[in-house]
mmCIF file of C-alpha atoms in Angstrom:
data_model
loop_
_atom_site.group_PDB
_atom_site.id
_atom_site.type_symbol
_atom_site.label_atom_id
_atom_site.label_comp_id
_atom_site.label_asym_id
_atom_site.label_seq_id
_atom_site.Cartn_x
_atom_site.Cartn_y
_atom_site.Cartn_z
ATOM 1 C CA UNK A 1 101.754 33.315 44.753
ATOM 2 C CA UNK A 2 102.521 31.521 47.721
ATOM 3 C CA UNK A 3 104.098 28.218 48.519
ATOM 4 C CA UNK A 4 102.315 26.157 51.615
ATOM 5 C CA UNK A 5 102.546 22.536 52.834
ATOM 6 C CA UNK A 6 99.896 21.273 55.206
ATOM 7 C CA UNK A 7 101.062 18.165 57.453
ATOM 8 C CA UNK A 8 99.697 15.364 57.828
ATOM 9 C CA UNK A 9 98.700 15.044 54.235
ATOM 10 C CA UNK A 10 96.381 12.413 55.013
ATOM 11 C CA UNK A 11 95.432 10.786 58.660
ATOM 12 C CA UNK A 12 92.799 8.245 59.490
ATOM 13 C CA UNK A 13 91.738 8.994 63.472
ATOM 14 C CA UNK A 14 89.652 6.803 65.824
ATOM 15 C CA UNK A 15 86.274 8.644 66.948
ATOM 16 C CA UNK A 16 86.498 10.864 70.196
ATOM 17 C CA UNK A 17 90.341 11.539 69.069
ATOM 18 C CA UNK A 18 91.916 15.202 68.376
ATOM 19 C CA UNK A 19 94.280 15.799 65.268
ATOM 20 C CA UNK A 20 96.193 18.965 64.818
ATOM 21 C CA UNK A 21 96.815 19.971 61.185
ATOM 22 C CA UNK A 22 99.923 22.576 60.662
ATOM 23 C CA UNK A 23 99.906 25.130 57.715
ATOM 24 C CA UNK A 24 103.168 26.559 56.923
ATOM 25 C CA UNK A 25 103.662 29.213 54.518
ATOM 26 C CA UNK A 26 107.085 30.532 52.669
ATOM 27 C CA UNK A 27 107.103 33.877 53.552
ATOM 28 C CA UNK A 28 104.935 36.400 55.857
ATOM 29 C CA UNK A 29 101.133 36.655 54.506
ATOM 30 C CA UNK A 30 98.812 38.589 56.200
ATOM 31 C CA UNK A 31 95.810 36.577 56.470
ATOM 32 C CA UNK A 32 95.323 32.747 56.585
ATOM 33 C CA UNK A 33 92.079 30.777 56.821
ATOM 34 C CA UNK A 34 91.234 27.348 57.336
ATOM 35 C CA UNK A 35 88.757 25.403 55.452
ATOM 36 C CA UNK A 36 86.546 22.289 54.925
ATOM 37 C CA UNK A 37 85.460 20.584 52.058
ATOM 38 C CA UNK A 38 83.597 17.154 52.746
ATOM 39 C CA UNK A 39 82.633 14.950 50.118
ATOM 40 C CA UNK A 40 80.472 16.036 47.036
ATOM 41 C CA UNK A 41 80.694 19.632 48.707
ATOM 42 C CA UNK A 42 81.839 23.090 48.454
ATOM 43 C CA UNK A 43 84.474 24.068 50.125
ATOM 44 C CA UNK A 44 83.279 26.046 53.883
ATOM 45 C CA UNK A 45 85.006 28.367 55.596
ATOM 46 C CA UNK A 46 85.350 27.416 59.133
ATOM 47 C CA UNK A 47 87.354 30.666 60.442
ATOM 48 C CA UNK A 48 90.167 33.243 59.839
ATOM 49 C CA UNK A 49 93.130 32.859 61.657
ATOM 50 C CA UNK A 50 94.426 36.132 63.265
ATOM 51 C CA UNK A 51 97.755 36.753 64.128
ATOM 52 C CA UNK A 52 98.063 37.349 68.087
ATOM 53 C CA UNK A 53 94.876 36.979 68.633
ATOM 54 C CA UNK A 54 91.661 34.329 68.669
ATOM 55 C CA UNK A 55 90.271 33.061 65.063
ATOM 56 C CA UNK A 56 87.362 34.077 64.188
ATOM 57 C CA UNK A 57 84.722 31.233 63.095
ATOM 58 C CA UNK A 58 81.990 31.036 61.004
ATOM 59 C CA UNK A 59 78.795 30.715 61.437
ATOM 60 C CA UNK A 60 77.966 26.666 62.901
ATOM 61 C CA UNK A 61 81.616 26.366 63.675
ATOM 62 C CA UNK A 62 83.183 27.393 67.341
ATOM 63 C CA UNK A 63 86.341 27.583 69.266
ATOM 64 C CA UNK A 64 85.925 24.033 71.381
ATOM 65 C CA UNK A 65 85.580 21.870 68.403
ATOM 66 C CA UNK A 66 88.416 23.772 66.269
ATOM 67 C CA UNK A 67 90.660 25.441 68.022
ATOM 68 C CA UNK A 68 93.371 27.223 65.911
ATOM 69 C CA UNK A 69 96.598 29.036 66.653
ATOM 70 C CA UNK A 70 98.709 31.544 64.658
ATOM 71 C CA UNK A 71 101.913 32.213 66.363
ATOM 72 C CA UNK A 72 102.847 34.223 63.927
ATOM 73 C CA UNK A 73 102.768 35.070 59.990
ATOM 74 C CA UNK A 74 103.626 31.788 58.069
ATOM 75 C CA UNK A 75 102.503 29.058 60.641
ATOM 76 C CA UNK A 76 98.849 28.328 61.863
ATOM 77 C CA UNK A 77 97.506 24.811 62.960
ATOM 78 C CA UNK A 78 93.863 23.572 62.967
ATOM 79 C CA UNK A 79 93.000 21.163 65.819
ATOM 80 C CA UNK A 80 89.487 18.790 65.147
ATOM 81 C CA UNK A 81 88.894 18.080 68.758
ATOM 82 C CA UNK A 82 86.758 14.772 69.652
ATOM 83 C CA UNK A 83 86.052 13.840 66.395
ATOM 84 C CA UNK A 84 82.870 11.601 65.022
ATOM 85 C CA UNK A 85 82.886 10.048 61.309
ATOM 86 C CA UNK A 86 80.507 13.219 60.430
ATOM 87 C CA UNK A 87 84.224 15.196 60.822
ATOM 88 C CA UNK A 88 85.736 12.971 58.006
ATOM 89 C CA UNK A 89 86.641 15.595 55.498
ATOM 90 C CA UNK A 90 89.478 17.321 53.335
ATOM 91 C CA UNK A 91 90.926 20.503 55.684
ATOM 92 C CA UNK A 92 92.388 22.923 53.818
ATOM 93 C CA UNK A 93 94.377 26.157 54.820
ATOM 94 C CA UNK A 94 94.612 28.746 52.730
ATOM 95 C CA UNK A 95 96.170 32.548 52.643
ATOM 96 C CA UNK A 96 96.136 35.919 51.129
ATOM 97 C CA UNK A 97 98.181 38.913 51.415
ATOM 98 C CA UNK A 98 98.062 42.147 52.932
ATOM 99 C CA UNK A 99 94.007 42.998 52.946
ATOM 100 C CA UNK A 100 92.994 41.431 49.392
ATOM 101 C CA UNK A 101 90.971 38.202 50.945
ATOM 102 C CA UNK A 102 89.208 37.742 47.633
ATOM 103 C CA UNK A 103 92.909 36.293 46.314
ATOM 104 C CA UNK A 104 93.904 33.628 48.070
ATOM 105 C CA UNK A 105 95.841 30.332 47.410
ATOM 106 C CA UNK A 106 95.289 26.869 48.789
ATOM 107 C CA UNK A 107 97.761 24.714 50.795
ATOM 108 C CA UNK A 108 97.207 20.992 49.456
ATOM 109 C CA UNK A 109 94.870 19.762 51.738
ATOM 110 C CA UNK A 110 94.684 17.270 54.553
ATOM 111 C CA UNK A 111 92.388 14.328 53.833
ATOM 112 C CA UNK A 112 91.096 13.632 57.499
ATOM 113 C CA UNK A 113 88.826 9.682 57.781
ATOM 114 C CA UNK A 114 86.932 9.133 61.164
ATOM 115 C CA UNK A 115 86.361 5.809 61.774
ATOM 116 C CA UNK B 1 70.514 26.501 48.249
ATOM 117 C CA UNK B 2 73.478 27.147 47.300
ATOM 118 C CA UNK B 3 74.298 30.023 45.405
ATOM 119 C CA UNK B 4 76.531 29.301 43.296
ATOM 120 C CA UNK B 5 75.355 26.061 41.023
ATOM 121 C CA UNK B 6 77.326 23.952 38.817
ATOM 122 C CA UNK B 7 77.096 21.688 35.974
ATOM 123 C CA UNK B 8 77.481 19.396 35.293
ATOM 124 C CA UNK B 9 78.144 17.595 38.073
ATOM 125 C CA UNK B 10 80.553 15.079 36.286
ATOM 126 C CA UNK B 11 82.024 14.432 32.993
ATOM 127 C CA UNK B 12 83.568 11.965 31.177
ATOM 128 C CA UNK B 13 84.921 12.766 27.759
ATOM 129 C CA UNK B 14 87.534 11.202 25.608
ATOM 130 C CA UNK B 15 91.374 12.981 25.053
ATOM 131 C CA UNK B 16 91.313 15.879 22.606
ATOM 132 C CA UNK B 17 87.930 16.684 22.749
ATOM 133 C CA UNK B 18 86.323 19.762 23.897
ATOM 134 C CA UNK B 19 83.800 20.402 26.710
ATOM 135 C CA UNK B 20 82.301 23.113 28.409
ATOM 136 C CA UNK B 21 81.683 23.780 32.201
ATOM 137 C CA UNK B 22 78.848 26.008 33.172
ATOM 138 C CA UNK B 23 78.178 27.808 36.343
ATOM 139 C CA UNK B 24 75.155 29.906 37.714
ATOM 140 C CA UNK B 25 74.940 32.274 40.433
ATOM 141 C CA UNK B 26 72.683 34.325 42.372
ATOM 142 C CA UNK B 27 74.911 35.886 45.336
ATOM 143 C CA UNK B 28 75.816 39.854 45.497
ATOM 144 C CA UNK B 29 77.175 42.379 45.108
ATOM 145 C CA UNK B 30 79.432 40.954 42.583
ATOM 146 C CA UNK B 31 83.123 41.602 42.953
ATOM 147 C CA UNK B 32 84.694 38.798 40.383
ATOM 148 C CA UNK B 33 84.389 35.428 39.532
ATOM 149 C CA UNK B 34 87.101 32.810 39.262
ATOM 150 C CA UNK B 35 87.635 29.317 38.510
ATOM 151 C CA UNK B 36 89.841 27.034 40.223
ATOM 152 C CA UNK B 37 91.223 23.594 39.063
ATOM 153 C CA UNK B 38 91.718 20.953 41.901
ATOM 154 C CA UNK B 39 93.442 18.055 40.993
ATOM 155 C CA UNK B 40 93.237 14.877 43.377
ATOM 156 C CA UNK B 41 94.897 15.668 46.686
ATOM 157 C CA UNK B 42 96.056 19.302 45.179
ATOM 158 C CA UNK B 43 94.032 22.456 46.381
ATOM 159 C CA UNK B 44 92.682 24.018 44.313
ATOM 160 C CA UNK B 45 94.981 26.270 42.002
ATOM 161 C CA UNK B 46 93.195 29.643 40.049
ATOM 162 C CA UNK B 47 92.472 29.461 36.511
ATOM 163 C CA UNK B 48 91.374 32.674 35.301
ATOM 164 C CA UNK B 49 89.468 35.799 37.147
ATOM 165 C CA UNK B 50 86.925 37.639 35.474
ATOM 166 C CA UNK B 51 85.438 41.152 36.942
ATOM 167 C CA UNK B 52 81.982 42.766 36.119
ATOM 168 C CA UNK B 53 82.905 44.062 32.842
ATOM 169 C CA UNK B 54 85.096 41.151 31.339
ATOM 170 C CA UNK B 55 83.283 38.967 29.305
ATOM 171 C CA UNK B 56 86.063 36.440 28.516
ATOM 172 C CA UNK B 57 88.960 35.569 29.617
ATOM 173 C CA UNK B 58 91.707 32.999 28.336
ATOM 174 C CA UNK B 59 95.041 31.001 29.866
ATOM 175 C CA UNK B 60 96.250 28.651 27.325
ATOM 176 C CA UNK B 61 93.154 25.745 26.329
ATOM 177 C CA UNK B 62 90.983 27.316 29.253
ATOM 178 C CA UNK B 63 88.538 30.118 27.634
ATOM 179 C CA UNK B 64 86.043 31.416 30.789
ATOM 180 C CA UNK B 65 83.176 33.717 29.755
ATOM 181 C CA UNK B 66 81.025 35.799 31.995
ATOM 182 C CA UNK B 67 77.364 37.326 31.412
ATOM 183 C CA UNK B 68 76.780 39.799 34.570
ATOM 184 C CA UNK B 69 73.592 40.517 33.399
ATOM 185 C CA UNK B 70 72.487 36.655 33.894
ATOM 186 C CA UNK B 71 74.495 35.785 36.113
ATOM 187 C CA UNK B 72 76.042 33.273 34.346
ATOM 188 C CA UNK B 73 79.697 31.869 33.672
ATOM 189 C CA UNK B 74 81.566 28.857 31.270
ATOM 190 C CA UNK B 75 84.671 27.283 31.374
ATOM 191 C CA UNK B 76 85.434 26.147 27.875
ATOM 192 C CA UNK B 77 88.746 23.749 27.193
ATOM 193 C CA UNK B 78 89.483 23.212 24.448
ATOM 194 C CA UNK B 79 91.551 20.027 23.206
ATOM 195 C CA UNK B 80 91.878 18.076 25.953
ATOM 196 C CA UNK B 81 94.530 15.976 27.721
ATOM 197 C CA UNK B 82 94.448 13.558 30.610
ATOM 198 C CA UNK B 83 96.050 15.789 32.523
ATOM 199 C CA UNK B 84 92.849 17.900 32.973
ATOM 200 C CA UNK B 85 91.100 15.596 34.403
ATOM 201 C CA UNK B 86 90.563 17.412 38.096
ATOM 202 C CA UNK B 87 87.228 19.131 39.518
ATOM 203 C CA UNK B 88 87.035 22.494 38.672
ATOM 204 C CA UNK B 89 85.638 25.226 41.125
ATOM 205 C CA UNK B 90 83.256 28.184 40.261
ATOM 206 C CA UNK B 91 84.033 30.965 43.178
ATOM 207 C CA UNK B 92 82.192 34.200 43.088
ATOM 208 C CA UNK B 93 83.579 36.809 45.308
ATOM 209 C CA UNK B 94 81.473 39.168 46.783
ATOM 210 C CA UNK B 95 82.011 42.530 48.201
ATOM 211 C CA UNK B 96 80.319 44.460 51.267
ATOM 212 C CA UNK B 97 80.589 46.578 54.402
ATOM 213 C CA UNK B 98 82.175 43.309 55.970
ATOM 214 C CA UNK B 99 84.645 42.485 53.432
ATOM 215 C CA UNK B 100 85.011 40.256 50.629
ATOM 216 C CA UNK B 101 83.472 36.520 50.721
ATOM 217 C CA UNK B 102 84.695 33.786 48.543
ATOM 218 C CA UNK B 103 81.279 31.558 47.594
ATOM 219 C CA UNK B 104 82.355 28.227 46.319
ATOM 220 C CA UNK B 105 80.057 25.855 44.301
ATOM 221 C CA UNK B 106 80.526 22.107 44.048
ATOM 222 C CA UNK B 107 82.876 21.860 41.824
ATOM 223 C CA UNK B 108 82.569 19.827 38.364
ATOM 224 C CA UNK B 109 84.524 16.624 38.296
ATOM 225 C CA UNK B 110 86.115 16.137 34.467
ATOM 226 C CA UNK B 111 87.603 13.119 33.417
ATOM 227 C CA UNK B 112 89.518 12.546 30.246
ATOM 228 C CA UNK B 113 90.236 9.345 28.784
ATOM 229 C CA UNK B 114 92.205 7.827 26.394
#
């Protein structure tokens, strides 16, 4: 398994604001995505983020509005860039190692409100 | 549509009685199926993982069961406690040229009461 924390845990953001969400992992994993589960949902992957190089999204999610970094193997932050109250959701990273994707474990979430 | 379907959609049942989750789904090809508990503010943690030819599989009160041929899965707990009232998560992974996709439903949210 794998131990992650996700910070802020919770945020409520004013509309046309950015929040960055940090994943941090315990040790090196190879692959970590980032995901959104709004309310009375499944969860939705928005994108894989690659190690020294860009994430790649989903389909109906792109760079501008969720930019992402992974500077290297245990850290990666989501940023929700000018956000509306349609953006109010739980983000949640989560990551697998070496190239097994199908086993993956989930940070705790960040419970994001858009007022 | 989604293609993975749940139900019930909630629950309600009183402490130390069974219940029984069901999921449905239509995606391929099949690679396994799992199912997550989330509690509130957790994410969600894996339960038990099931491939094409297990039909059941067990951890502790938590008894999934698989039918490949319809395509259809249960979460059975038995004995309940408070503390398993979370949402539980049906995930079917599948497999192709592209890799392996997790497909989530909607989760079923149980509640157990004195």
């Amino acid at each position: 398994s794998a131990v992650i924390s996700q910070k802020p845990s919770r945020d409520i953001c004013q509309r046309g604001t950015s929040l960055t969400i940090q994943c941090q992992v315990d040790s090196q994993v190879t692959m970590m995505f980032w995901y959104r589960q709004q309310p009375g949902q499944s969860l939705t992957l928005i994108a894989t983020a690659n190690q020294g190089s860009e994430a790649t999204y989903e389909s109906g999610f792109v760079i501008d509005k969720f930019p992402i970094s992974r500077p290297n193997l245990t850290f990666s932050t989501l940023t929700v860039s000018n956000m509306s109250p349609e953006d109010s959701s739980i983000y949640l990273c989560s990551v697998a190692r070496g190239q097994n994707t199908d086993t993956q474990y989930f940070g705790p979430g960040t419970r994001l409100t858009v007022l | 549509k989604n293609q993975v379907e749940q139900s019930p959609q909630s629950l309600i049942i009183l402490e130390g009685k069974n219940c029984t989750l069901q999921c449905n789904y239509t995606v391929s090809p099949f690679s396994n199926l799992r199912w997550y508990k989330q509690d509130t503010g957790r994410g969600p943690v894996s339960l038990t993982i099931m491939t094409f030819s297990e039909n059941t599989k067990s951890n502790g009160r938590y008894t999934a069961t698989l039918d490949a041929d319809t395509k259809q899965s249960s979460l059975h707990i038995t004995a309940s406690q408070l503390s398993d009232s979370a949402s539980y998560i049906c995930v079917v992974t599948t497999n192709s040229n592209s890799g392996y996709a997790l497909n989530f439903g909607k989760g079923t949210s149980l509640l157990v009461t004195p």
